[in-house]
Coordinates of C-alpha atoms in Angstrom, one line a residue:
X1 CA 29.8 8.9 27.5
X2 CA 27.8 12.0 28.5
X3 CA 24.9 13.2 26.6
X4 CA 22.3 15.6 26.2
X5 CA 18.7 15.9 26.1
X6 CA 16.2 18.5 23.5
X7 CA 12.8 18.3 24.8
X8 CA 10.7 19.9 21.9
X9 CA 7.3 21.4 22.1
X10 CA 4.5 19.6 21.1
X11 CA 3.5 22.3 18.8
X12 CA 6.3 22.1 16.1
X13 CA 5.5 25.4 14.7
X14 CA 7.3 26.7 17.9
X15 CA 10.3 25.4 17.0
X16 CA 12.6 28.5 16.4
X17 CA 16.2 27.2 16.2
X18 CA 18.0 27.6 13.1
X19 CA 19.6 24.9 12.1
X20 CA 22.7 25.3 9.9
X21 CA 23.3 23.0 7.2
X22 CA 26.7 21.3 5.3
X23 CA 27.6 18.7 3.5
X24 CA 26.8 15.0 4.0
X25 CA 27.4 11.0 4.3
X26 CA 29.4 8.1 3.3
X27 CA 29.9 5.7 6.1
X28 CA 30.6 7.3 10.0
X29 CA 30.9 10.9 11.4
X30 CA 34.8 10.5 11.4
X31 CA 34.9 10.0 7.6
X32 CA 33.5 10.6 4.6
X33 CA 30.9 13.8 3.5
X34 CA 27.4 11.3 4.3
X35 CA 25.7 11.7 6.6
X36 CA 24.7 7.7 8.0
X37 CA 21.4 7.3 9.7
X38 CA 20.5 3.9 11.8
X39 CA 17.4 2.5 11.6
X40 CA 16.1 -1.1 13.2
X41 CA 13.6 -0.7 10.0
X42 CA 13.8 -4.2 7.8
X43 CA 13.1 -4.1 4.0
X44 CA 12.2 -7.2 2.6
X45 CA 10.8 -8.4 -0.6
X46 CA 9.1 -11.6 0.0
X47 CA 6.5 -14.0 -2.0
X48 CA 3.6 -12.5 0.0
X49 CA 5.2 -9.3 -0.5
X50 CA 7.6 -8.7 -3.2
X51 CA 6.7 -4.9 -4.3
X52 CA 7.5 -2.9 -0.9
X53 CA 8.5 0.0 -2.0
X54 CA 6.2 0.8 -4.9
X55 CA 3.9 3.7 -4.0
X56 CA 0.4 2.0 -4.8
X57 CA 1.8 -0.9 -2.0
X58 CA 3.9 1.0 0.1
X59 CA 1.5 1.4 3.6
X60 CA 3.8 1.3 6.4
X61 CA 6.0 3.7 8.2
X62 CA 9.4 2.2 7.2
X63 CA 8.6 2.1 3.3
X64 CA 7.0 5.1 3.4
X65 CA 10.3 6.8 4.9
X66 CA 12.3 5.7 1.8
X67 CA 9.3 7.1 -0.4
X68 CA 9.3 10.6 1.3
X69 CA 12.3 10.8 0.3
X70 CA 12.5 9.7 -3.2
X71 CA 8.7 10.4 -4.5
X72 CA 7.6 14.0 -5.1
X73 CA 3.6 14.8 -4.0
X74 CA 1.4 17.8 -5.4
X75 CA 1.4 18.8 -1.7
X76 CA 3.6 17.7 1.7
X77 CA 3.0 18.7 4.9
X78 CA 5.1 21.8 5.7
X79 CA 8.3 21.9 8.2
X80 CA 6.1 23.7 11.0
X81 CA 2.9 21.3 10.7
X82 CA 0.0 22.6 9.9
X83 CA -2.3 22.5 6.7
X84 CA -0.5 20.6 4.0
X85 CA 1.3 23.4 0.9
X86 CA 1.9 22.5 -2.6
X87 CA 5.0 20.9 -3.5
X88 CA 5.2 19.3 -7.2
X89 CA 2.8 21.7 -7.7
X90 CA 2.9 25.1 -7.6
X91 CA -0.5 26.2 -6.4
X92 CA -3.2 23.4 -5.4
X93 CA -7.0 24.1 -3.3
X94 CA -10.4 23.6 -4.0
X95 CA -12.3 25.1 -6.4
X96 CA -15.7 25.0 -5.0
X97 CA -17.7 25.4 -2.0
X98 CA -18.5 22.1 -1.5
X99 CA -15.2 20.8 -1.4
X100 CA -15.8 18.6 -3.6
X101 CA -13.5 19.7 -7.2
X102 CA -9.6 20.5 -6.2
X103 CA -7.1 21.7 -8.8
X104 CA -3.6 21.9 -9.3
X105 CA -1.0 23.1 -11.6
X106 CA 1.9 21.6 -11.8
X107 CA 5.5 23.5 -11.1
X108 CA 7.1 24.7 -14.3
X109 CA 10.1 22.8 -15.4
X110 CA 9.5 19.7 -13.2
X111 CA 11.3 16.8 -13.8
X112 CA 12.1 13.0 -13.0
X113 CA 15.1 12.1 -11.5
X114 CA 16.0 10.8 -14.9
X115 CA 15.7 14.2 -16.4
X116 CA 12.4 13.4 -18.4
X117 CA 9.3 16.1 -18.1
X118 CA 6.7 15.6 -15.8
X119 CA 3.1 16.7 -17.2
X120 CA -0.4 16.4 -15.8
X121 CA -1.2 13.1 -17.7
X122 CA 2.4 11.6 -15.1
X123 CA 0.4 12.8 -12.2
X124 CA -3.2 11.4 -13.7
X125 CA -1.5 8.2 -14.1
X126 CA -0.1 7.7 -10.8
X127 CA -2.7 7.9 -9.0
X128 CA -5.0 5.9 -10.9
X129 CA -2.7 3.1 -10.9
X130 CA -3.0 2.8 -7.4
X131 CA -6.2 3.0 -7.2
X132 CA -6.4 0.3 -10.2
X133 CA -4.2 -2.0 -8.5
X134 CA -5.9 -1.9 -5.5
X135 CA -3.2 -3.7 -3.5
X136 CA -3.8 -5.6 -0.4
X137 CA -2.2 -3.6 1.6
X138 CA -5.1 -1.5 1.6
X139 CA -3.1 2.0 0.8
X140 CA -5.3 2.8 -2.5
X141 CA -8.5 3.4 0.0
X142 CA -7.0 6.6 0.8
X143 CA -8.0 8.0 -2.7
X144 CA -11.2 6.9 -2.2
X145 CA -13.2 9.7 -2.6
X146 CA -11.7 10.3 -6.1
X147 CA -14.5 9.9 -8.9
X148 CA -12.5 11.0 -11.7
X149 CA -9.0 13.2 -12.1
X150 CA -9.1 15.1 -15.4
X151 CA -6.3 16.7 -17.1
X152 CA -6.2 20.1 -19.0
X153 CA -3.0 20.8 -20.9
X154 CA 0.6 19.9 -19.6
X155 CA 0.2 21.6 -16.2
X156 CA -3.7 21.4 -14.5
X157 CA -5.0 18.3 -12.5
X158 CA -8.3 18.5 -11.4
X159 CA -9.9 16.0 -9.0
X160 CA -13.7 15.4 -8.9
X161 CA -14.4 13.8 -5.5
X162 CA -17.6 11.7 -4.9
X163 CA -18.1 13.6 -1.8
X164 CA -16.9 16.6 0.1
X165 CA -13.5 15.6 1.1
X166 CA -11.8 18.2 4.0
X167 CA -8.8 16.1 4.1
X168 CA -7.8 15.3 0.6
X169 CA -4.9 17.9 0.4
X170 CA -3.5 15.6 3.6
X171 CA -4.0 12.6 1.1
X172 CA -2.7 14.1 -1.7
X173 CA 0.9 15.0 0.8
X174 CA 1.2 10.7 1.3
X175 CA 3.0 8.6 -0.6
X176 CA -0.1 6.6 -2.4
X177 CA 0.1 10.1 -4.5
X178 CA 3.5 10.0 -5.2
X179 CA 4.7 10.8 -8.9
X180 CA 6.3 7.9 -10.7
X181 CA 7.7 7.5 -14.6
X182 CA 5.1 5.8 -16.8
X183 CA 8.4 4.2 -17.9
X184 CA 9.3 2.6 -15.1
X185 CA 5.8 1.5 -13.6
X186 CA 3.1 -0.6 -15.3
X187 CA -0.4 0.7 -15.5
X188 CA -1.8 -2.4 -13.6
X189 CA 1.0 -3.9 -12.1
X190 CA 3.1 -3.5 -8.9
X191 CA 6.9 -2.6 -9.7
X192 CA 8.8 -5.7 -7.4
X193 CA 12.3 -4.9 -5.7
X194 CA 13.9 -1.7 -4.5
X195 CA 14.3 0.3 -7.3
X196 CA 12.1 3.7 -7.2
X197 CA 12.0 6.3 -9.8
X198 CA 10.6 9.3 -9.3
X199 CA 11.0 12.7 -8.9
X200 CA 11.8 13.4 -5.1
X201 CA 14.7 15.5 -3.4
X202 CA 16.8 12.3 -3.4
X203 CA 17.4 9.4 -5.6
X204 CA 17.8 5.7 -4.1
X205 CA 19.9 3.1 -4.6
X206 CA 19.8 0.3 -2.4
X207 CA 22.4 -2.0 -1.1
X208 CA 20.7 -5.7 -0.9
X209 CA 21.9 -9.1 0.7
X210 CA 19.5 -11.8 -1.0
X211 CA 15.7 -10.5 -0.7
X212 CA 16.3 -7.9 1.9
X213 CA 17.7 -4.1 1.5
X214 CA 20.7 -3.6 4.4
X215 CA 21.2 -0.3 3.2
X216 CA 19.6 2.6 1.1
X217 CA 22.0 5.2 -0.6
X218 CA 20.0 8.5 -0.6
X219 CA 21.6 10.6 -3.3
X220 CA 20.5 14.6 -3.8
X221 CA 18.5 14.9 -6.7
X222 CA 20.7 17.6 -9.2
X223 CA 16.6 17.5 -11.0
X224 CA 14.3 18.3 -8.2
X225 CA 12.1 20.9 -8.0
X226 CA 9.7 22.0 -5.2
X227 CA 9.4 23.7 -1.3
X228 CA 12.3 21.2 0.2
X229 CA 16.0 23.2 1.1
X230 CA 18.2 19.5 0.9
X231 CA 21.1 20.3 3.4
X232 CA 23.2 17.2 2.5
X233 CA 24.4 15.7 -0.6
X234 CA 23.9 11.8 0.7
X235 CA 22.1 10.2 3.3
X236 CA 22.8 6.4 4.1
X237 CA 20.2 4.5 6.2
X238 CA 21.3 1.0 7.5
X239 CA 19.3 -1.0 8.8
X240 CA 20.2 -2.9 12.1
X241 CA 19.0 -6.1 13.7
X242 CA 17.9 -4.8 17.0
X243 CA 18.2 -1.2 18.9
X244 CA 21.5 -2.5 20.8
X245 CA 23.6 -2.8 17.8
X246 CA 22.1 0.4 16.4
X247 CA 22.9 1.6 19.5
X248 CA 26.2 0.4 19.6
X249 CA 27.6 1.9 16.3
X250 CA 26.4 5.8 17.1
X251 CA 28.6 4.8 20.0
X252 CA 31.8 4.2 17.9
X253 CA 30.7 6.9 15.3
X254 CA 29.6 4.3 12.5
X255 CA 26.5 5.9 12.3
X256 CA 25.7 9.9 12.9
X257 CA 21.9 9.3 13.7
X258 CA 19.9 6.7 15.3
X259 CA 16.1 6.9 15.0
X260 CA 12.8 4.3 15.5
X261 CA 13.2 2.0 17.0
X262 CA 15.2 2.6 20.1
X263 CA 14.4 0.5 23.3
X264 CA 12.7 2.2 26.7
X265 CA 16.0 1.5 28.5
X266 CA 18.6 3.5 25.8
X267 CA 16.0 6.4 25.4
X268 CA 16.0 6.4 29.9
X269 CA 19.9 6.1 29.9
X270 CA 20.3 9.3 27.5
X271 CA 17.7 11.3 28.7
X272 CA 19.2 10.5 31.9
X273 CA 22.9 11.3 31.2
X274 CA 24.4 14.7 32.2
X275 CA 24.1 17.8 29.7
X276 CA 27.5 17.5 28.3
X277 CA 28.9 15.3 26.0
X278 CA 28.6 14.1 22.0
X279 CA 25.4 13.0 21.8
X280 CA 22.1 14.7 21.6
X281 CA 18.8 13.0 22.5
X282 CA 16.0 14.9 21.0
X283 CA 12.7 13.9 22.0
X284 CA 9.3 15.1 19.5
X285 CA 5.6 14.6 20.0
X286 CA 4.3 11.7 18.4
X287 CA 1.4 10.9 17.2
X288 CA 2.4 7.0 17.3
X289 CA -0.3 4.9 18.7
X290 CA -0.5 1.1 20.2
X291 CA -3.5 -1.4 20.3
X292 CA -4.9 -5.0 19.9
X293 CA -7.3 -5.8 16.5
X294 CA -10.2 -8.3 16.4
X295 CA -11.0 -10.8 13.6
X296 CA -14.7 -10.3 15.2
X297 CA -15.1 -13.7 12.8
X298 CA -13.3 -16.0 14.9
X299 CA -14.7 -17.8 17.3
X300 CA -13.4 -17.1 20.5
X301 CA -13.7 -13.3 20.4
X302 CA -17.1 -13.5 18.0
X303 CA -19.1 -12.2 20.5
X304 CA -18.9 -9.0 21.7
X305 CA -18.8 -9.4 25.1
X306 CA -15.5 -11.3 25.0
X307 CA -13.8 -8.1 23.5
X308 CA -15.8 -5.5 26.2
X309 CA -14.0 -7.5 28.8
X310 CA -11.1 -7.4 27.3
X311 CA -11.7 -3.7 27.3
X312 CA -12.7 -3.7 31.0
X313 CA -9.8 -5.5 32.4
X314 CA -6.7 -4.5 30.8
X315 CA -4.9 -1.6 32.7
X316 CA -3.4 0.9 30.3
X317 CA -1.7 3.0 33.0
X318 CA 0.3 0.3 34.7
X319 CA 1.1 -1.4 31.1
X320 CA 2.7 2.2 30.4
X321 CA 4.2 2.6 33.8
X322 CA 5.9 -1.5 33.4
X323 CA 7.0 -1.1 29.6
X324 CA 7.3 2.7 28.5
X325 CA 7.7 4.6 31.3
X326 CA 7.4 8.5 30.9
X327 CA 7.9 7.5 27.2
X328 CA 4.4 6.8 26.6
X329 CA 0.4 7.4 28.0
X330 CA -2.2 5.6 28.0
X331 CA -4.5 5.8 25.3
X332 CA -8.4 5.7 25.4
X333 CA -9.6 6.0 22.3
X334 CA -8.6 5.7 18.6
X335 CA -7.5 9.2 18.2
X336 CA -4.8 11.1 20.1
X337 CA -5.5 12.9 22.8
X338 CA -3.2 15.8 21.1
X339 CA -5.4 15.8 18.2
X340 CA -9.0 17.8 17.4
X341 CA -11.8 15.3 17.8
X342 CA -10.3 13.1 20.6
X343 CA -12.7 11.7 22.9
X344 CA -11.9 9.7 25.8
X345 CA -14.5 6.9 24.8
X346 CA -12.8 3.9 26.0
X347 CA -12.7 5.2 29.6
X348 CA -16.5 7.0 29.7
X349 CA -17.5 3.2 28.9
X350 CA -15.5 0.9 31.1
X351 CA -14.3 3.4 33.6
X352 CA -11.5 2.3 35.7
X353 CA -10.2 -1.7 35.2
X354 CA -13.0 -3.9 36.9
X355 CA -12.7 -7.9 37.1
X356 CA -16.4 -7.8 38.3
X357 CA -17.5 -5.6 36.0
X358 CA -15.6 -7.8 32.9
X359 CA -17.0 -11.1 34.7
X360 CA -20.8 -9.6 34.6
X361 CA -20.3 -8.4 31.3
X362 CA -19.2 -12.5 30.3
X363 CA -21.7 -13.8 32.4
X364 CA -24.7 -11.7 30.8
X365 CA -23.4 -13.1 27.1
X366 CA -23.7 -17.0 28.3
X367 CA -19.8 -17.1 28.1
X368 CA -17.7 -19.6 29.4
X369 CA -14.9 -18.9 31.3
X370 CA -12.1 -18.9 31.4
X371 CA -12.2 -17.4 27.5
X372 CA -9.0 -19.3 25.9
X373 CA -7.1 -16.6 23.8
X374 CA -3.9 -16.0 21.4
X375 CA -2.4 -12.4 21.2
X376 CA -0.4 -12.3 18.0
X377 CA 2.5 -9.7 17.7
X378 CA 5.0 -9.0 15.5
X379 CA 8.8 -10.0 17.3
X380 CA 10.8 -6.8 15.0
X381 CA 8.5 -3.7 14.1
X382 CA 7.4 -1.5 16.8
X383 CA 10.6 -2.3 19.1
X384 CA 12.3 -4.2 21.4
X385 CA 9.7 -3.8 24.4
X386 CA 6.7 -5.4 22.2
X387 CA 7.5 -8.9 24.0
X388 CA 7.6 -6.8 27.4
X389 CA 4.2 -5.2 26.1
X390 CA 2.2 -8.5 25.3
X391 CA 3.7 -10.4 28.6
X392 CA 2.2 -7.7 30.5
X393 CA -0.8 -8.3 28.9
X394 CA -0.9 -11.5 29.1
X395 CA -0.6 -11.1 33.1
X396 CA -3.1 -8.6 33.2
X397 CA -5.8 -10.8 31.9
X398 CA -4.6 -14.4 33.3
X399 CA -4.8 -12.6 36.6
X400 CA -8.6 -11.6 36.2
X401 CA -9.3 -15.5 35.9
X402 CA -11.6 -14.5 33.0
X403 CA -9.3 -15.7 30.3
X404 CA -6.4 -18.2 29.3
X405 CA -4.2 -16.2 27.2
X406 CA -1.3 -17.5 25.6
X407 CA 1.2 -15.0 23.7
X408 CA 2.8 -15.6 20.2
X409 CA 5.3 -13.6 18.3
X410 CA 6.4 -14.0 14.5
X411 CA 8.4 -11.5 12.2
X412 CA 7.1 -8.4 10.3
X413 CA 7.4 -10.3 6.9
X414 CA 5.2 -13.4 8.3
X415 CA 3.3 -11.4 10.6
X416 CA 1.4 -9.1 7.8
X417 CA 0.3 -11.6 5.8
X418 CA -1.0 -13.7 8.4
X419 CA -2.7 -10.8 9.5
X420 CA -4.2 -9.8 6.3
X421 CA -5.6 -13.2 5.7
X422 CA -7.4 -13.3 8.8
X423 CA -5.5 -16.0 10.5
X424 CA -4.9 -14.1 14.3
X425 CA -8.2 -13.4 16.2
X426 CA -6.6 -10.7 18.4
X427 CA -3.4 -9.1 17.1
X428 CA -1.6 -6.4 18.3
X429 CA -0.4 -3.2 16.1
X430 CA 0.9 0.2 15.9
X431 CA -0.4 3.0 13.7
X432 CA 1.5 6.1 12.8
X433 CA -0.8 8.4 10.9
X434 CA -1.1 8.6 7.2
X435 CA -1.4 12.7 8.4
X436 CA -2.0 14.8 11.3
X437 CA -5.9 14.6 11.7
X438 CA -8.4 12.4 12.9
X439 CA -9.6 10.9 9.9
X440 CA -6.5 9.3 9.8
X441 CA -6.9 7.4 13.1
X442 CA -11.1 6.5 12.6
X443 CA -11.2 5.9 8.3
X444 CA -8.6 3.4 8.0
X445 CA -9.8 0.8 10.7
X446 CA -13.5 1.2 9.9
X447 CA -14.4 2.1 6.4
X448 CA -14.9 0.1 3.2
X449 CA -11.3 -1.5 2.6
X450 CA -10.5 -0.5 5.8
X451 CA -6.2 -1.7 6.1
X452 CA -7.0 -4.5 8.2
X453 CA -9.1 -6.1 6.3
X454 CA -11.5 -6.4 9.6
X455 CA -14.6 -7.9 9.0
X456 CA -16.5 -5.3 11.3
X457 CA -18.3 -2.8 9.5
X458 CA -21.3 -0.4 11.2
X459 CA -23.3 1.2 8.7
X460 CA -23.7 4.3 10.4
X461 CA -19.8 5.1 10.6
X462 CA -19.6 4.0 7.1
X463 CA -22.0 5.7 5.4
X464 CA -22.8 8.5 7.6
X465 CA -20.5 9.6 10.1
X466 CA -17.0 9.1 8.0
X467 CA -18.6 11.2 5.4
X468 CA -20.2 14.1 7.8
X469 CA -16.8 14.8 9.2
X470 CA -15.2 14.8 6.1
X471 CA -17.5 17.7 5.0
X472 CA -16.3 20.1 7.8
X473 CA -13.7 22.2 6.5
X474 CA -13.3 23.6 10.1
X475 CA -12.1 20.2 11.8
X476 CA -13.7 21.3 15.3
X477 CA -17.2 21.6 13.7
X478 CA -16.3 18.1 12.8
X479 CA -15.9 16.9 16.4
X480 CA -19.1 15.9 17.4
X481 CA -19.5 13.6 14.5
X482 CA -16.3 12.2 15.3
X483 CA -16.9 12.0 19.6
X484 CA -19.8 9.5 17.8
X485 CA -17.4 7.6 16.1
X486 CA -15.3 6.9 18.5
X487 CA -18.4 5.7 21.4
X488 CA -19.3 3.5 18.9
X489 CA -15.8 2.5 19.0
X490 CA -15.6 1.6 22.4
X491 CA -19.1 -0.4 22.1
X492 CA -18.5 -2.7 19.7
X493 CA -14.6 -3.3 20.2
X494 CA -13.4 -4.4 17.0
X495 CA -9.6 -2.3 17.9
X496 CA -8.6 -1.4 21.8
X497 CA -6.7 1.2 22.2
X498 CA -3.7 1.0 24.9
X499 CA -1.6 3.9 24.7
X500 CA -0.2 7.1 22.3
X501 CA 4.1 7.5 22.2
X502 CA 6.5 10.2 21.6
X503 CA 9.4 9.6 19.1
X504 CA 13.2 10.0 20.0
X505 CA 15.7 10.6 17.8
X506 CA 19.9 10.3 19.1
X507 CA 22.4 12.0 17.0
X508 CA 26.2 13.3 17.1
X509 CA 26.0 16.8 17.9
X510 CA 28.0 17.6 14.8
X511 CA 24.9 17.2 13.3
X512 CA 22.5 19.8 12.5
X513 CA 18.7 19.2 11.9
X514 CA 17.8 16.4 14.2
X515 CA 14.9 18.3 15.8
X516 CA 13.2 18.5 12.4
X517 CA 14.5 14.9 11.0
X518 CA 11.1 13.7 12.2
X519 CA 7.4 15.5 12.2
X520 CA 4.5 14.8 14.3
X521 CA 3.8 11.3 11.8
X522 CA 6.9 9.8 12.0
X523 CA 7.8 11.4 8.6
X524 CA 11.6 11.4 8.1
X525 CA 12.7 14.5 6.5
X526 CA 16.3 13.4 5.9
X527 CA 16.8 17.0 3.8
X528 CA 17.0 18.8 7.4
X529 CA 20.2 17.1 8.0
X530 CA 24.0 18.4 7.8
X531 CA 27.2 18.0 9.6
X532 CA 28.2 21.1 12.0
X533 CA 27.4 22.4 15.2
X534 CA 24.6 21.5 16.6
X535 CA 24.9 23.8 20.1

């Protein structure tokens, strides 16, 4: 089969095509008006875990993709990037100079899916529940610099932050801010199952087999209001075991659209293929990132040294070159290199990998060698190469004779858990970014009730420096304080960084939209889809 390959520039906002739109899904390309995207996603509602998709839960990229597109926020982040725009509401900003008092009125006429009135008192409720609930996952911290949210009339929401908050538009576009019926959610309890109300471009239902959701019926909402043009009428997403059968049924037409996660080797054969043929590859910039966590508790990584040599060995560049290929870079620091406020930290510490260097650094601390290690990682999230990833790994630090590392992978659904009750000592994870600044990569891993439930915490980036760049309305100003942020970073150790990925998306070119179906956060926008020409 011959294919294609759209390279897209890393500033979106370049993008010029336009994309035509028709009608859409109901089970392949050759039949049917819906459009049916793959996914290698898994939905599960377990013990540990039986609320994923309710919005003050909900903090991971796959959940929050059915959210986008059922949940309505005061603001989203707009087609072309850039500074989030008002969405359920009709005008949103801040109200002082201090950035610290921002107001919204609501659209007129907005409505739940069901048809009943939203008001301000809705919105008010939502996002204090999450931030009552406080769920483990960590999600509510993102509304942490609310005080109080006060209501005036049907239509005004007004948020008094503790402190100057830059990004809180940014929060207010992610799903912990997400609109849902009083009716349908309990003040101070998380909703369990699939079933999401709310006021979004789409409505859900979801096709189950026992506790996990195979399938999710995406259904245009005849009630929504806000800045989103929905070029289909359905979207199916089915989820598939691994990238090969995924791969397999765009092949045969059963699905029209494959996205996250392919494997190195499919993304290599289409992007190799020639220029003609049915299916498109479209490659974005990602903001995706890769690295290993600490428990800085447990006992064999404790001490900081152990984790500096970690830091001092591991080779980034030939990891990328073994596993990724062109499809990835290596990553030296917390936040993207594409993003203001990156610093290469990691690499102005450590330099280029150095046994010696890692064996002095062990030596100096009174460590034994070699340090016996497990690195924990998740066998069916961030793709089929993870196993490739950690063997690599593993090599890489057996072969500096400074460690004895053994390699362990469980499933998503056991692997969070685990995770968040601090049974791994290293643990390796991927981060897509809750939006596109820096705050997003530096405040959840090391502020108060940070997602990981990580044990480090450094005064300074807690109470100074996290605050400080949150103050800069102009994100270079905020640079500096965030250069400091991330040295500190690379001095401590508590995450290590190993590399920054673009995204892929494969598609029948009878479909329009698959250069915008995902932004610069992994966000799927499944309303830029629609069956036509895509040449």
């Amino acid at each position: 089969m011959n294919r294609k390959t759209l390279v897209l520039p890393a500033v979106a906002g370049l993008l010029a095509p336009a994309l035509a739109a028709c009608g859409a899904s109901d089970s392949g390309s050759n039949s049917g008006d819906a459009i049916v995207v793959g996914t290698t996603d898994r939905f599960t509602a377990t013990k540990d875990a039986p609320a994923p998709l309710d919005p003050a839960y909900s903090y991971d990229v796959g959940t929050w993709n059915i959210l986008r597109q059922t949940v309505q926020t005061l603001m989203i982040q707009p087609k072309g990037e850039g500074e989030p725009v008002p969405e359920a509401a009709q005008s949103c900003g801040f109200t002082d100079t201090g950035n610290e008092r921002f107001a919204c009125k609501l659209r007129s006429g907005l409505k739940f899916a069901n048809g009943d009135a939203i008001t301000a008192e809705d919105v008010k409720f939502s996002i204090e529940r999450a931030r009552t609930i406080k769920a483990d996952s960590g999600v509510f911290a993102l509304l942490s610099t609310i005080d109080t949210i006060e209501t005036q009339g049907d239509n005004e929401v007004i948020f008094h932050l503790k402190t100057a908050d830059a990004t809180f538009p940014f929060k207010l576009s992610t799903p912990v801010a997400g609109i849902v019926n009083p009716d349908d959610y309990e003040k101070d309890k998380l909703r369990d199952g699939f079933a999401v109300d709310g006021s979004g471009p789409y409505t859900l239902e979801a096709k189950t087999d026992g506790d996990e959701m195979t399938k999710a019926v995406f259904t245009k909402n005849p009630n929504y209001k806000g800045t989103l043009s929905v070029n289909n009428d359905e979207v199916d997403m089915v989820s598939y075991k691994d990238a090969d059968d995924m791969g397999t049924a765009l092949e045969k037409g059963d699905i029209d659209l494959m996205t996250r996660t392919m494997s190195p080797e499919q993304i290599k054969k289409l992007s190799d293929a020639s220029a003609d043929g049915d299916i498109d590859l479209v490659e974005i910039s990602g903001l995706e990132i890769r690295y290993l966590a600490f428990n800085t508790t447990a006992p064999t990584v404790k001490t900081k040294a152990v984790r500096q040599a970690m830091a001092q060995v591991i080779d980034r560049a030939q990891l990328v070159s073994e596993v990724y290929g062109s499809q990835a870079e290596p990553l030296y620091s917390l936040v993207p290199a594409s993003l203001t406020g990156h610093s290469n930290s990691f690499i102005n510490t450590y330099g280029e990998p150095d046994k010696a260097k890692a064996k002095a650094l062990l030596a100096d601390a009174d460590v034994s060698t070699p340090v016996k290690l497990t690195l924990n990682y998740t066998t069916d999230h961030y793709g089929p190469a993870t196993k490739q990833e950690f063997e690599t790994l593993q090599k890489q630090l057996n072969a500096s004779g400074l460690f004895d590392v053994a390699i362990e992978g469980t499933p998503w659904e056991t692997f969070v858990p685990a995770e968040r009750k601090g049974e791994y000592a290293v643990f390796g994870m991927g981060w897509f970014p809750d939006f596109p600044d820096a705050d997003s990569f530096v405040a959840p891993f090391l502020d108060k009730d940070n997602f990981l439930k990580s044990p480090y915490a450094n005064s300074d980036i807690i109470t100074n420096l996290i605050p400080a760049s949150r103050r800069e309305a102009d994100r270079l100003s905020a640079a500096k304080t965030l250069t400091k942020i991330q040295d500190i970073v690379a001095e401590d150790v508590p995450v290590l960084p190993l590399w920054q990925g673009k995204q892929y998306v494969a598609a029948n070119n009878d479909v329009t939209g698959s250069a915008y179906v995902l932004n610069s956060s992994a966000t799927l926008q499944l309303w830029e889809l629609g069956h036509g020409s895509s040449n």
